Coordinates of C-alpha atoms and ligand atoms in Angstrom, one line a residue:
X97 CA 0.0 0.0 0.0
X98 CA 1.6 3.2 -1.1
X99 CA -1.4 5.5 -1.6
X100 CA -0.5 9.0 -0.7
X101 CA -3.8 10.6 -1.6
X102 CA -5.2 10.8 1.9
X103 CA -7.5 13.8 1.6
X104 CA -10.6 11.7 1.3
X105 CA -9.2 8.5 2.6
X106 CA -10.6 7.1 5.8
X107 CA -9.6 3.5 5.5
X108 CA -11.9 2.8 8.4
X109 CA -14.9 1.7 6.4
X110 CA -18.0 0.8 8.5
X111 CA -16.2 -1.0 11.2
X112 CA -13.4 -1.1 13.7
X113 CA -11.8 -4.1 11.9
X114 CA -10.7 -2.2 8.9
X115 CA -7.3 -0.5 8.7
X116 CA -5.3 0.5 11.6
X117 CA -5.6 4.3 11.3
X118 CA -2.0 4.8 10.4
X119 CA -0.6 5.9 7.0
X120 CA 1.8 3.1 6.9
X121 CA -0.8 0.4 7.5
X122 CA -0.5 -2.6 5.2
X123 CA -3.3 -4.9 4.2
X124 CA -3.4 -8.0 6.4
X125 CA -5.5 -11.1 6.3
X126 CA -6.6 -10.5 9.9
X127 CA -7.7 -6.9 9.2
X128 CA -9.6 -7.7 6.0
X129 CA -11.0 -10.8 7.7
X130 CA -12.2 -8.9 10.7
X131 CA -13.9 -6.3 8.4
X132 CA -15.5 -9.0 6.3
X133 CA -16.8 -10.8 9.4
X134 CA -18.2 -7.6 10.8
X135 CA -19.8 -6.7 7.5
X136 CA -21.5 -10.1 7.3
X137 CA -22.8 -10.1 10.9
X138 CA -24.2 -6.6 10.4
X139 CA -26.3 -7.6 7.4
X140 CA -27.5 -11.0 8.6
X141 CA -30.6 -10.2 10.8
X142 CA -33.2 -12.0 8.7
X143 CA -33.6 -15.4 7.1
X144 CA -32.3 -17.6 9.8
X145 CA -33.6 -21.1 9.3
X146 CA -32.8 -23.5 12.2
X147 CA -36.4 -24.3 13.1
X148 CA -36.4 -27.4 10.8
X149 CA -34.9 -30.0 13.1
X150 CA -35.3 -32.7 10.5
X151 CA -33.3 -30.8 7.9
X152 CA -30.5 -29.9 10.2
X153 CA -30.3 -33.5 11.3
X154 CA -30.1 -34.7 7.7
X155 CA -27.5 -32.1 6.6
X156 CA -25.2 -32.3 9.6
X157 CA -25.4 -36.1 9.7
X158 CA -24.4 -36.3 6.0
X159 CA -21.6 -33.8 6.5
X160 CA -20.2 -35.8 9.4
X161 CA -20.6 -39.1 7.6
X162 CA -18.7 -37.8 4.6
X163 CA -16.0 -36.6 7.0
X164 CA -15.8 -40.0 8.7
X165 CA -15.6 -41.7 5.4
X166 CA -12.7 -39.6 4.3
X167 CA -10.9 -40.3 7.6
X168 CA -11.3 -44.1 7.1
X169 CA -10.4 -44.1 3.4
X170 CA -7.3 -42.1 3.9
X171 CA -6.4 -43.3 7.4
X172 CA -6.1 -39.8 8.7
X173 CA -3.6 -39.7 11.6
X174 CA -3.8 -37.9 15.0
X175 CA -1.1 -35.5 13.7
X176 CA -3.3 -34.6 10.7
X177 CA -6.4 -34.4 12.9
X178 CA -4.7 -32.0 15.3
X179 CA -3.3 -29.9 12.4
X180 CA -6.9 -29.5 11.2
X181 CA -8.1 -28.6 14.6
X182 CA -5.4 -25.9 15.0
X183 CA -6.1 -24.6 11.5
X184 CA -9.9 -24.3 12.1
X185 CA -9.2 -22.3 15.3
X186 CA -6.9 -20.1 13.3
X187 CA -9.5 -19.4 10.6
X188 CA -11.8 -18.0 13.3
X189 CA -9.0 -16.0 14.9
X190 CA -8.1 -14.4 11.6
X191 CA -11.8 -13.7 10.8
X192 CA -11.4 -15.7 7.7
X193 CA -14.6 -17.7 7.7
X194 CA -16.3 -15.4 5.2
X195 CA -13.2 -15.7 2.9
X196 CA -12.9 -19.4 3.3
X197 CA -16.6 -20.2 2.7
X198 CA -17.0 -17.7 -0.2
X199 CA -13.9 -19.0 -2.0
X200 CA -14.4 -22.7 -1.5
X201 CA -18.1 -23.3 -0.8
X202 CA -20.4 -20.5 -2.1
X203 CA -20.2 -21.4 -5.8
X204 CA -22.1 -24.5 -5.2
X205 CA -24.8 -22.8 -3.1
X206 CA -25.1 -20.2 -6.0
X207 CA -25.4 -23.0 -8.5
X208 CA -28.3 -24.5 -6.6
X209 CA -29.9 -21.1 -6.0
X210 CA -29.6 -20.0 -9.6
X211 CA -30.9 -23.2 -11.2
X212 CA -34.4 -22.0 -11.9
X213 CA -33.6 -18.4 -13.1
X214 CA -34.0 -17.7 -16.8
X215 CA -32.4 -14.2 -16.9
X216 CA -28.8 -13.2 -16.6
X217 CA -26.3 -15.7 -15.2
X218 CA -25.3 -15.1 -11.6
X219 CA -22.3 -16.1 -9.6
X220 CA -21.0 -15.7 -6.0
X221 CA -21.1 -12.5 -4.0
X222 CA -17.9 -13.0 -2.1
X223 CA -16.9 -11.4 1.1
X224 CA -16.4 -7.7 0.1
X225 CA -19.9 -6.4 -0.7
X226 CA -21.1 -3.3 1.2
X227 CA -24.7 -2.2 0.9
X228 CA -25.8 1.4 0.3
X229 CA -23.0 2.6 -1.9
X230 CA -23.6 6.2 -3.0
X231 CA -26.3 6.6 -5.7
X232 CA -25.0 7.7 -9.1
X233 CA -26.8 8.9 -12.3
X234 CA -27.2 6.6 -15.3
X235 CA -24.1 8.0 -16.9
X236 CA -21.6 8.0 -14.0
X237 CA -18.0 7.7 -13.1
X238 CA -17.3 5.5 -10.0
X239 CA -15.8 7.3 -7.1
X240 CA -12.0 7.0 -7.5
X241 CA -8.8 8.8 -6.7
X242 CA -7.4 11.4 -9.0
X243 CA -4.5 9.2 -9.9
X244 CA -6.4 5.9 -9.9
X245 CA -4.2 3.3 -11.6
X246 CA -5.6 1.2 -14.4
X247 CA -6.9 1.3 -18.0
X248 CA -10.0 3.4 -18.1
X249 CA -13.1 1.2 -18.9
X250 CA -16.5 2.2 -20.0
X251 CA -18.9 -0.5 -18.9
X252 CA -22.4 0.1 -20.4
X253 CA -25.6 -1.8 -21.0
X254 CA -29.3 -2.1 -20.5
X255 CA -31.5 -3.8 -18.0
X256 CA -34.6 -5.5 -19.2
X257 CA -37.2 -8.0 -17.9
X258 CA -37.3 -11.5 -19.3
X259 CA -40.0 -10.4 -21.8
X260 CA -37.6 -7.7 -23.2
X261 CA -39.3 -4.7 -21.6
X262 CA -36.9 -2.1 -20.3
X263 CA -36.6 -1.7 -16.6
X264 CA -36.5 2.0 -16.0
X265 CA -34.5 3.1 -12.9
X266 CA -33.1 -0.3 -12.4
X267 CA -30.3 -0.3 -9.8
X268 CA -26.8 -1.4 -10.8
X269 CA -24.7 -1.8 -7.7
X270 CA -21.0 -2.3 -8.7
X271 CA -17.9 -2.9 -6.6
X272 CA -14.4 -3.9 -7.6
X273 CA -10.8 -4.0 -6.5
X274 CA -8.4 -1.3 -7.6
X275 CA -5.4 -1.7 -9.8
X276 CA -3.4 -3.2 -6.9
X277 CA -6.2 -5.7 -6.1
X278 CA -7.5 -3.9 -3.0
X279 CA -11.2 -3.4 -2.0
X280 CA -12.2 -0.2 -0.2
X281 CA -13.4 -0.8 3.4
X282 CA -11.3 -4.0 3.5
X283 CA -7.8 -2.6 3.0
X284 CA -6.4 0.4 4.7
X285 CA -5.9 3.9 3.3
X286 CA -8.5 3.8 0.6
X287 CA -11.4 6.4 0.3
X288 CA -14.5 4.8 1.9
X289 CA -16.4 4.3 -1.3
X290 CA -13.5 3.9 -3.7
X291 CA -14.7 2.0 -6.8
X292 CA -18.1 1.3 -5.4
X293 CA -21.4 2.8 -6.5
X294 CA -25.2 2.3 -7.0
X295 CA -25.9 3.4 -10.5
X296 CA -29.5 4.3 -11.3
X297 CA -30.4 3.4 -14.9
X298 CA -32.4 5.8 -17.1
X299 CA -36.0 5.5 -18.4
X300 CA -34.9 2.9 -20.9
X301 CA -32.9 0.8 -18.4
X302 CA -29.6 2.0 -19.8
X303 CA -26.4 2.8 -17.9
X304 CA -22.9 3.9 -18.7
X305 CA -20.3 3.4 -16.0
X306 CA -16.8 4.9 -16.2
X307 CA -14.3 2.9 -14.2
X308 CA -10.9 1.3 -14.5
X309 CA -10.1 -2.3 -15.4
X310 CA -9.5 -4.1 -12.2
X311 CA -6.4 -6.3 -11.6
X312 CA -6.5 -10.0 -10.8
X313 CA -7.2 -10.4 -7.1
X314 CA -4.9 -12.3 -4.8
X315 CA -6.7 -13.6 -1.7
X316 CA -4.8 -12.8 1.5
X317 CA -1.9 -15.2 2.0
X318 CA -0.8 -14.2 5.5
X319 CA -3.6 -15.8 7.4
X320 CA -5.2 -19.2 7.8
X321 CA -6.4 -19.4 4.2
X322 CA -2.9 -18.6 3.1
X323 CA -1.6 -21.5 5.2
X324 CA -4.1 -23.8 3.4
X325 CA -2.9 -22.6 0.0
X326 CA 0.7 -23.2 0.9
X327 CA 0.0 -26.6 2.5
X328 CA -2.0 -27.8 -0.5
X329 CA 0.2 -26.2 -3.1
X330 CA -2.6 -24.1 -4.5
X331 CA -2.3 -20.6 -6.0
X332 CA -4.1 -17.6 -4.4
X333 CA -5.6 -15.9 -7.4
X334 CA -8.9 -14.9 -8.7
X335 CA -9.2 -13.4 -12.3
X336 CA -9.8 -9.7 -12.5
X337 CA -13.5 -9.1 -12.0
X338 CA -16.3 -6.6 -11.6
X339 CA -18.9 -7.4 -8.9
X340 CA -22.6 -6.5 -9.6
X341 CA -26.0 -6.7 -8.0
X342 CA -28.7 -5.7 -10.5
X343 CA -32.3 -5.1 -9.3
X344 CA -35.6 -3.5 -10.3
X345 CA -39.1 -3.4 -8.7
X346 CA -41.1 -6.6 -9.2
X347 CA -38.0 -8.5 -10.3
X348 CA -35.4 -10.8 -8.7
X349 CA -32.1 -9.3 -7.8
X350 CA -29.2 -10.9 -9.6
X351 CA -25.7 -11.1 -7.9
X352 CA -23.0 -11.7 -10.5
X353 CA -19.4 -11.0 -11.6
X354 CA -18.0 -10.1 -15.0
X355 CA -14.5 -11.2 -16.1
X356 CA -12.2 -10.3 -18.9
X357 CA -11.4 -12.5 -22.0
X358 CA -7.9 -13.9 -22.0
X359 CA -7.4 -12.5 -18.5
X360 CA -5.0 -14.3 -16.2
X361 CA -6.7 -17.0 -14.1
X362 CA -10.0 -16.8 -16.0
X363 CA -9.6 -20.6 -16.5
X364 CA -8.2 -21.2 -13.0
X365 CA -10.2 -19.2 -10.5
X366 CA -9.4 -20.3 -6.9
X367 CA -13.1 -19.5 -6.1
X368 CA -14.5 -21.5 -9.1
X369 CA -16.9 -18.6 -9.9
X370 CA -16.2 -18.1 -13.6
X371 CA -18.9 -19.0 -16.2
X372 CA -18.6 -18.6 -20.0
X373 CA -21.5 -16.1 -20.1
X374 CA -19.7 -13.8 -17.7
X375 CA -16.6 -13.1 -19.7
X376 CA -16.4 -9.6 -21.3
X377 CA -14.3 -8.7 -24.3
X378 CA -13.7 -4.9 -24.0
X379 CA -12.4 -3.2 -27.2
X380 CA -10.3 0.0 -27.4
X381 CA -12.6 3.0 -27.8
X382 CA -11.8 5.9 -30.0
X383 CA -9.8 7.9 -27.5
X384 CA -6.4 7.1 -26.0
X385 CA -6.0 3.8 -24.3
X386 CA -9.6 3.6 -23.0
X387 CA -11.6 0.4 -23.4
X388 CA -15.3 -0.1 -23.6
X389 CA -17.7 -3.0 -23.4
X390 CA -21.5 -3.5 -23.5
X391 CA -23.3 -6.1 -21.3
X392 CA -27.0 -6.2 -20.9
X393 CA -28.8 -7.7 -17.9
X394 CA -32.1 -9.6 -18.0
X395 CA -34.0 -10.0 -14.7
X396 CA -36.5 -12.7 -13.8
X397 CA -39.9 -11.6 -12.4
X398 CA -40.1 -11.8 -8.7
Ligands
LIG27 C1 -12.9 -11.7 -3.8 O1 -12.7 -10.5 -4.3 C2 -13.9 -12.4 -4.2 O2 -14.7 -11.9 -5.1 C3 -14.2 -13.6 -3.6 C4 -15.3 -14.4 -4.1 C5 -13.4 -14.1 -2.7 C6 -12.3 -13.4 -2.2 C7 -12.1 -12.2 -2.8
LIG28 FE1 -14.0 -9.9 -5.6

């Protein structure tokens, strides 16, 4: 982290877990983990299942049985069992349950949840969404620093219903990492809403978002998830991506991500969240080194 533009930087986000309040703070697994944990807890008031004893019994029994089978089949030792126990404790201490679950589990939950939708393909939300990003007009530039690094990108499109009718005033929430792979509110010394916004589409459901092309994202390697990567010989990378939540009255919200053709790790995402329909192919636009791409969203009825 070498940002020097601190005039609007808070780095403190919505919680006490982000940043450390010093200009020299570096991004750590424990700090971004604590912020992600707090963000998740703050948004999770509704939708608690838990009353269905039968279903909990079935799911937990099958999870445990699968674990027992693995132990028998591979003759797992006490050394390995204790290494697992220590590692699980560490995941909690580092606040990395949101990261671990969203990287290695969420894609299958999303696959099940999205099975019956006809509209735009979705994919995982990941740990770094923050609700209520500042509202922006249909033709907008995302909040960014004066010297924001990265190739300028015009991301434009239209939001329609499954029957093709335009969804006027659809909301296009967008969030992304910066050119160094950092998300505002989860890494220190970034302006609070850097590269986050809620774009309100026009009467025809159209939007034009000026941003920068994000960089591939390296999940934190200095915490428990990093230990797992090292121990298993896995790489820590996600391909460069834009995160989106697109919604309109009377329609189902879609949570998705868009990737870049031929981008590094598009075929080897550590979070298994790439789908062919989600790969953009931006072209140089008339001016300078800018790129532009069009992607339309189709929403299912609620
Ligand atoms: C990310 O940016 C992300 O999108 C996911 C799914 C996991 C970790 C970091
Ligand atoms: Fe991400």
